[in-house]
Amino acid sequence: MGSYAVIGLGRFGSSVARTLVKLGHEVLGIDKSEKKVQEMSNILTHVVAADSKNEEVLKSLGIRNFDAVVVAIGEDTEANILTTVLLTQLGVKNIIAKANTDIHGEVLKRVGATKIVHPEKDMGEKVANNMASGTILDYIELSPKHSIVEFAAPKKFVGKTLGKLNLRAKYGISVLAIKKGERIIVAPGADGLIEDKDLLVVVGENDKVKKCSKSN
Ligand code: ATP
């Protein structure tokens, strides 16, 4: 079980905080709005109504002892950056900060954020990629060039084993899982058989994964 703090309980922050609780972690939610804090008080482990620009408040909450702190303040860019600076100064090791623009993200990195998220941009890219690909159901970007992608097994793969298909040699991709309805085969071996309606979860270079998913 990890312990996390989420600063800013807007739509993004509260969704992160709720999910962490669902996954079995301890979550402290901080927001300057009494109303937001009230709304989340039954859901999160602890909630505090406070302004995160106040160093003393962060110190008294023992913020440096959390495994990671999420800065989910949106519109108020100044508060978002200042909070990240304070967290860095107080010795927080993992700071995940939400950025509104690329430049904002760069600034956050320079003041010590360990991971930057651009929720609107990331989701926009995801939706566009899903729409454009037709066959791709979900993907996680690992780097600008590599992703983990889920897609319906192409018809010509059906009835064949992974050993026979040899996707690593042909496309340079690795199959991480085969989904058969509710059943999932993780790290399938060469004898993993592809059947009609199976979904494949693969990792590889974007172009190669795309080529493989369309290889009908
Ligand atoms: P979302 O899209 O996630 O709803 P948003 O981009 O609209 O968020 P805001 O609503 O501006 O972002 O901020 C998210 C939350 O952060 C709000 O609930 C706000 O009260 C809180 N917040 C803003 N500044 C501070 C601060 N200095 N200290 C603590 N909480 C703050």
Coordinates of C-alpha atoms and ligand atoms in Angstrom, one line a residue:
M1 CA 0.0 0.0 0.0
G2 CA 1.4 3.4 -1.0
S3 CA 0.6 6.8 0.5
Y4 CA -0.1 9.6 -1.8
A5 CA -1.1 13.3 -1.6
V6 CA -3.2 15.0 -4.3
I7 CA -3.2 18.8 -4.3
G8 CA -6.2 20.3 -6.1
L9 CA -9.4 18.3 -6.1
G10 CA -10.9 19.5 -9.4
R11 CA -12.1 16.9 -12.0
F12 CA -8.5 15.7 -12.7
G13 CA -7.2 15.6 -9.2
S14 CA -10.4 14.0 -7.7
S15 CA -10.3 11.4 -10.4
V16 CA -6.6 10.5 -9.6
A17 CA -7.4 10.5 -5.9
R18 CA -10.5 8.3 -6.2
T19 CA -8.6 5.8 -8.4
L20 CA -5.7 5.6 -5.9
V21 CA -8.2 4.8 -3.1
K22 CA -9.9 2.2 -5.2
L23 CA -6.5 0.6 -5.8
G24 CA -6.1 0.3 -2.1
H25 CA -3.8 3.2 -1.3
E26 CA -3.9 5.9 1.3
V27 CA -4.7 9.3 -0.1
L28 CA -4.5 12.8 1.4
G29 CA -6.5 15.3 -0.6
I30 CA -5.7 19.0 -0.3
D31 CA -7.7 21.8 -1.7
K32 CA -8.2 25.5 -0.8
S33 CA -11.9 25.1 -1.3
E34 CA -13.8 24.0 1.7
K35 CA -16.6 22.7 -0.6
K36 CA -14.3 20.5 -2.6
V37 CA -12.7 19.1 0.6
Q38 CA -16.2 18.4 2.0
E39 CA -17.2 16.5 -1.2
M40 CA -14.2 14.2 -1.0
S41 CA -14.1 13.7 2.8
N42 CA -16.0 10.4 2.7
I43 CA -14.0 9.0 -0.2
L44 CA -10.3 9.8 0.7
T45 CA -8.3 8.7 3.7
H46 CA -7.7 12.3 4.8
V47 CA -8.7 15.7 3.5
V48 CA -7.4 19.1 4.4
A49 CA -8.7 22.5 3.4
A50 CA -5.5 24.6 2.8
D51 CA -3.6 26.7 0.4
S52 CA -0.7 24.7 -1.0
K53 CA 1.3 27.9 -1.5
N54 CA 1.8 28.0 2.3
E55 CA 5.0 26.2 3.1
E56 CA 4.2 25.8 6.8
V57 CA 1.0 23.9 5.9
L58 CA 2.9 21.5 3.6
K59 CA 5.5 21.0 6.3
S60 CA 3.0 20.3 9.0
L61 CA 1.3 17.7 6.8
G62 CA 4.6 15.9 6.6
I63 CA 4.4 16.1 2.8
R64 CA 7.9 14.8 2.3
N65 CA 6.9 11.4 3.7
F66 CA 4.5 10.6 0.9
D67 CA 5.5 8.2 -1.8
A68 CA 4.4 10.7 -4.4
V69 CA 2.5 14.0 -4.6
V70 CA 0.3 15.0 -7.5
V71 CA -0.1 18.7 -8.2
A72 CA -3.5 18.9 -9.9
I73 CA -4.1 22.6 -9.7
G74 CA -5.3 23.7 -13.1
E75 CA -6.1 27.3 -14.0
D76 CA -4.0 29.0 -11.4
T77 CA -0.6 28.5 -13.1
E78 CA 1.2 30.5 -10.5
A79 CA -0.1 28.3 -7.6
N80 CA 0.7 25.2 -9.6
I81 CA 4.3 26.2 -10.2
L82 CA 4.9 27.6 -6.7
T83 CA 3.5 24.5 -5.1
T84 CA 5.9 22.4 -7.2
V85 CA 8.8 24.6 -6.1
L86 CA 7.8 24.2 -2.4
L87 CA 7.4 20.4 -2.7
T88 CA 10.9 20.2 -4.3
Q89 CA 12.4 22.3 -1.5
L90 CA 10.7 20.2 1.1
G91 CA 12.4 17.1 -0.3
V92 CA 9.4 15.3 -2.0
K93 CA 10.9 12.7 -4.2
N94 CA 8.1 12.0 -6.7
I95 CA 6.2 15.0 -7.9
I96 CA 3.7 14.5 -10.7
A97 CA 2.5 17.9 -12.0
K98 CA -0.3 18.8 -14.3
A99 CA 0.7 21.2 -17.1
N100 CA -1.6 23.3 -19.3
T101 CA 0.9 23.9 -22.1
D102 CA 4.3 22.6 -23.2
I103 CA 6.1 25.6 -21.9
H104 CA 4.4 25.3 -18.5
G105 CA 5.5 21.6 -18.5
E106 CA 9.2 22.7 -19.2
V107 CA 9.0 25.1 -16.3
L108 CA 7.6 22.4 -14.0
K109 CA 10.4 20.1 -15.0
R110 CA 13.0 22.7 -14.2
V111 CA 11.6 23.4 -10.7
G112 CA 11.7 19.7 -9.8
A113 CA 8.6 17.9 -11.1
T114 CA 9.6 14.3 -11.8
K115 CA 6.7 13.6 -14.2
I116 CA 4.5 16.0 -16.2
V117 CA 1.0 15.2 -17.4
H118 CA -1.0 17.1 -19.9
P119 CA -4.4 15.5 -19.4
E120 CA -6.3 17.3 -22.1
K121 CA -3.6 17.0 -24.7
D122 CA -2.9 13.3 -23.9
M123 CA -6.6 12.4 -24.0
G124 CA -7.0 14.4 -27.3
E125 CA -4.2 12.5 -28.9
K126 CA -5.6 9.2 -27.6
V127 CA -9.1 9.9 -29.0
A128 CA -7.6 11.0 -32.4
N129 CA -5.4 8.0 -32.6
N130 CA -8.2 5.7 -31.8
M131 CA -10.5 7.3 -34.4
A132 CA -7.9 7.3 -37.1
S133 CA -6.7 3.8 -36.6
G134 CA -10.0 2.0 -36.9
T135 CA -8.7 -1.2 -35.5
I136 CA -6.7 0.1 -32.5
L137 CA -8.8 -0.1 -29.3
D138 CA -6.4 1.3 -26.8
Y139 CA -2.8 2.4 -26.5
I140 CA -0.2 3.7 -24.0
E141 CA 2.6 5.8 -25.3
L142 CA 6.0 4.7 -23.9
S143 CA 8.1 7.2 -25.8
P144 CA 7.5 9.3 -28.9
K145 CA 8.4 6.1 -31.0
H146 CA 7.1 3.2 -29.0
S147 CA 3.7 2.2 -27.6
I148 CA 1.8 -0.6 -26.0
V149 CA -1.3 -1.2 -28.2
E150 CA -4.4 -3.3 -28.0
F151 CA -6.1 -4.3 -31.3
A152 CA -8.4 -7.0 -32.7
A153 CA -6.4 -9.9 -34.0
P154 CA -6.2 -9.7 -37.8
K155 CA -8.2 -12.4 -39.6
K156 CA -5.2 -13.9 -41.2
F157 CA -3.7 -14.6 -37.7
V158 CA -6.7 -16.7 -36.7
G159 CA -5.9 -20.4 -36.2
K160 CA -2.2 -19.8 -36.0
T161 CA 0.2 -19.9 -33.0
L162 CA 2.5 -17.1 -32.1
G163 CA 5.4 -19.4 -32.9
K164 CA 4.2 -19.8 -36.4
L165 CA 3.3 -16.1 -36.9
N166 CA 6.8 -15.1 -35.6
L167 CA 5.7 -11.4 -35.2
R168 CA 9.0 -10.5 -33.6
A169 CA 10.9 -11.4 -36.7
K170 CA 8.3 -10.1 -39.2
Y171 CA 7.3 -6.8 -37.4
G172 CA 9.7 -6.4 -34.6
I173 CA 6.9 -6.5 -32.0
S174 CA 6.3 -8.6 -28.9
V175 CA 2.9 -9.9 -27.8
L176 CA 2.4 -9.1 -24.1
A177 CA -1.1 -10.7 -23.8
I178 CA -3.9 -12.4 -25.7
K179 CA -7.4 -11.5 -24.5
K180 CA -10.1 -14.1 -25.1
G181 CA -13.3 -12.5 -23.9
E182 CA -12.9 -12.3 -20.1
R183 CA -9.9 -14.6 -20.1
I184 CA -6.4 -13.1 -20.5
I185 CA -3.2 -15.0 -21.3
V186 CA -0.3 -12.9 -20.1
A187 CA 3.1 -13.3 -21.7
P188 CA 1.9 -16.1 -24.0
G189 CA 4.5 -18.5 -25.3
A190 CA 5.1 -19.8 -28.8
D191 CA 2.2 -22.2 -28.5
G192 CA -0.3 -19.3 -27.8
L193 CA -3.1 -19.8 -30.3
I194 CA -4.9 -16.9 -31.9
E195 CA -8.6 -17.5 -32.2
D196 CA -11.4 -15.5 -33.8
K197 CA -12.4 -12.4 -31.9
D198 CA -9.2 -12.4 -29.8
L199 CA -7.6 -9.1 -28.9
L200 CA -3.8 -8.7 -28.9
V201 CA -1.8 -6.5 -26.6
V202 CA 1.6 -5.8 -28.1
V203 CA 4.6 -3.6 -27.6
G204 CA 6.8 -2.1 -30.3
E205 CA 7.6 0.8 -32.6
N206 CA 4.5 2.7 -33.6
D207 CA 4.8 2.2 -37.3
K208 CA 5.5 -1.5 -37.0
V209 CA 2.6 -2.0 -34.6
K210 CA 0.3 -0.1 -37.0
K211 CA 1.4 -2.3 -39.9
C212 CA 0.9 -5.5 -37.9
S213 CA -2.6 -4.4 -36.7
K214 CA -3.7 -3.8 -40.4
S215 CA -2.1 -6.9 -41.8
N216 CA -5.3 -8.4 -43.1
Ligands
ATP1 P1 -10.0 20.2 -13.6 O1 -9.9 20.3 -15.1 O2 -9.2 19.1 -13.0 O3 -11.4 20.3 -13.0 P2 -9.0 22.9 -13.6 O4 -8.0 22.8 -14.6 O5 -10.3 23.5 -13.9 O6 -9.2 21.4 -13.0 P3 -8.9 24.3 -11.2 O7 -10.4 24.1 -11.0 O8 -8.4 25.7 -11.5 O9 -8.4 23.4 -12.3 O10 -8.1 23.7 -10.0 C1 -8.3 22.4 -9.5 C2 -8.5 22.5 -8.0 O11 -7.3 23.1 -7.4 C3 -9.7 23.4 -7.6 O12 -10.6 22.6 -6.8 C4 -9.0 24.5 -6.8 O13 -9.8 24.9 -5.6 C5 -7.7 23.9 -6.3 N1 -6.7 24.9 -6.0 C6 -6.3 25.9 -6.8 N2 -5.3 26.6 -6.2 C7 -5.1 26.0 -5.1 C8 -4.1 26.3 -4.0 N3 -3.3 27.3 -4.0 N4 -4.1 25.4 -3.0 C9 -4.9 24.3 -2.9 N5 -5.8 24.1 -3.9 C10 -5.9 24.9 -4.9

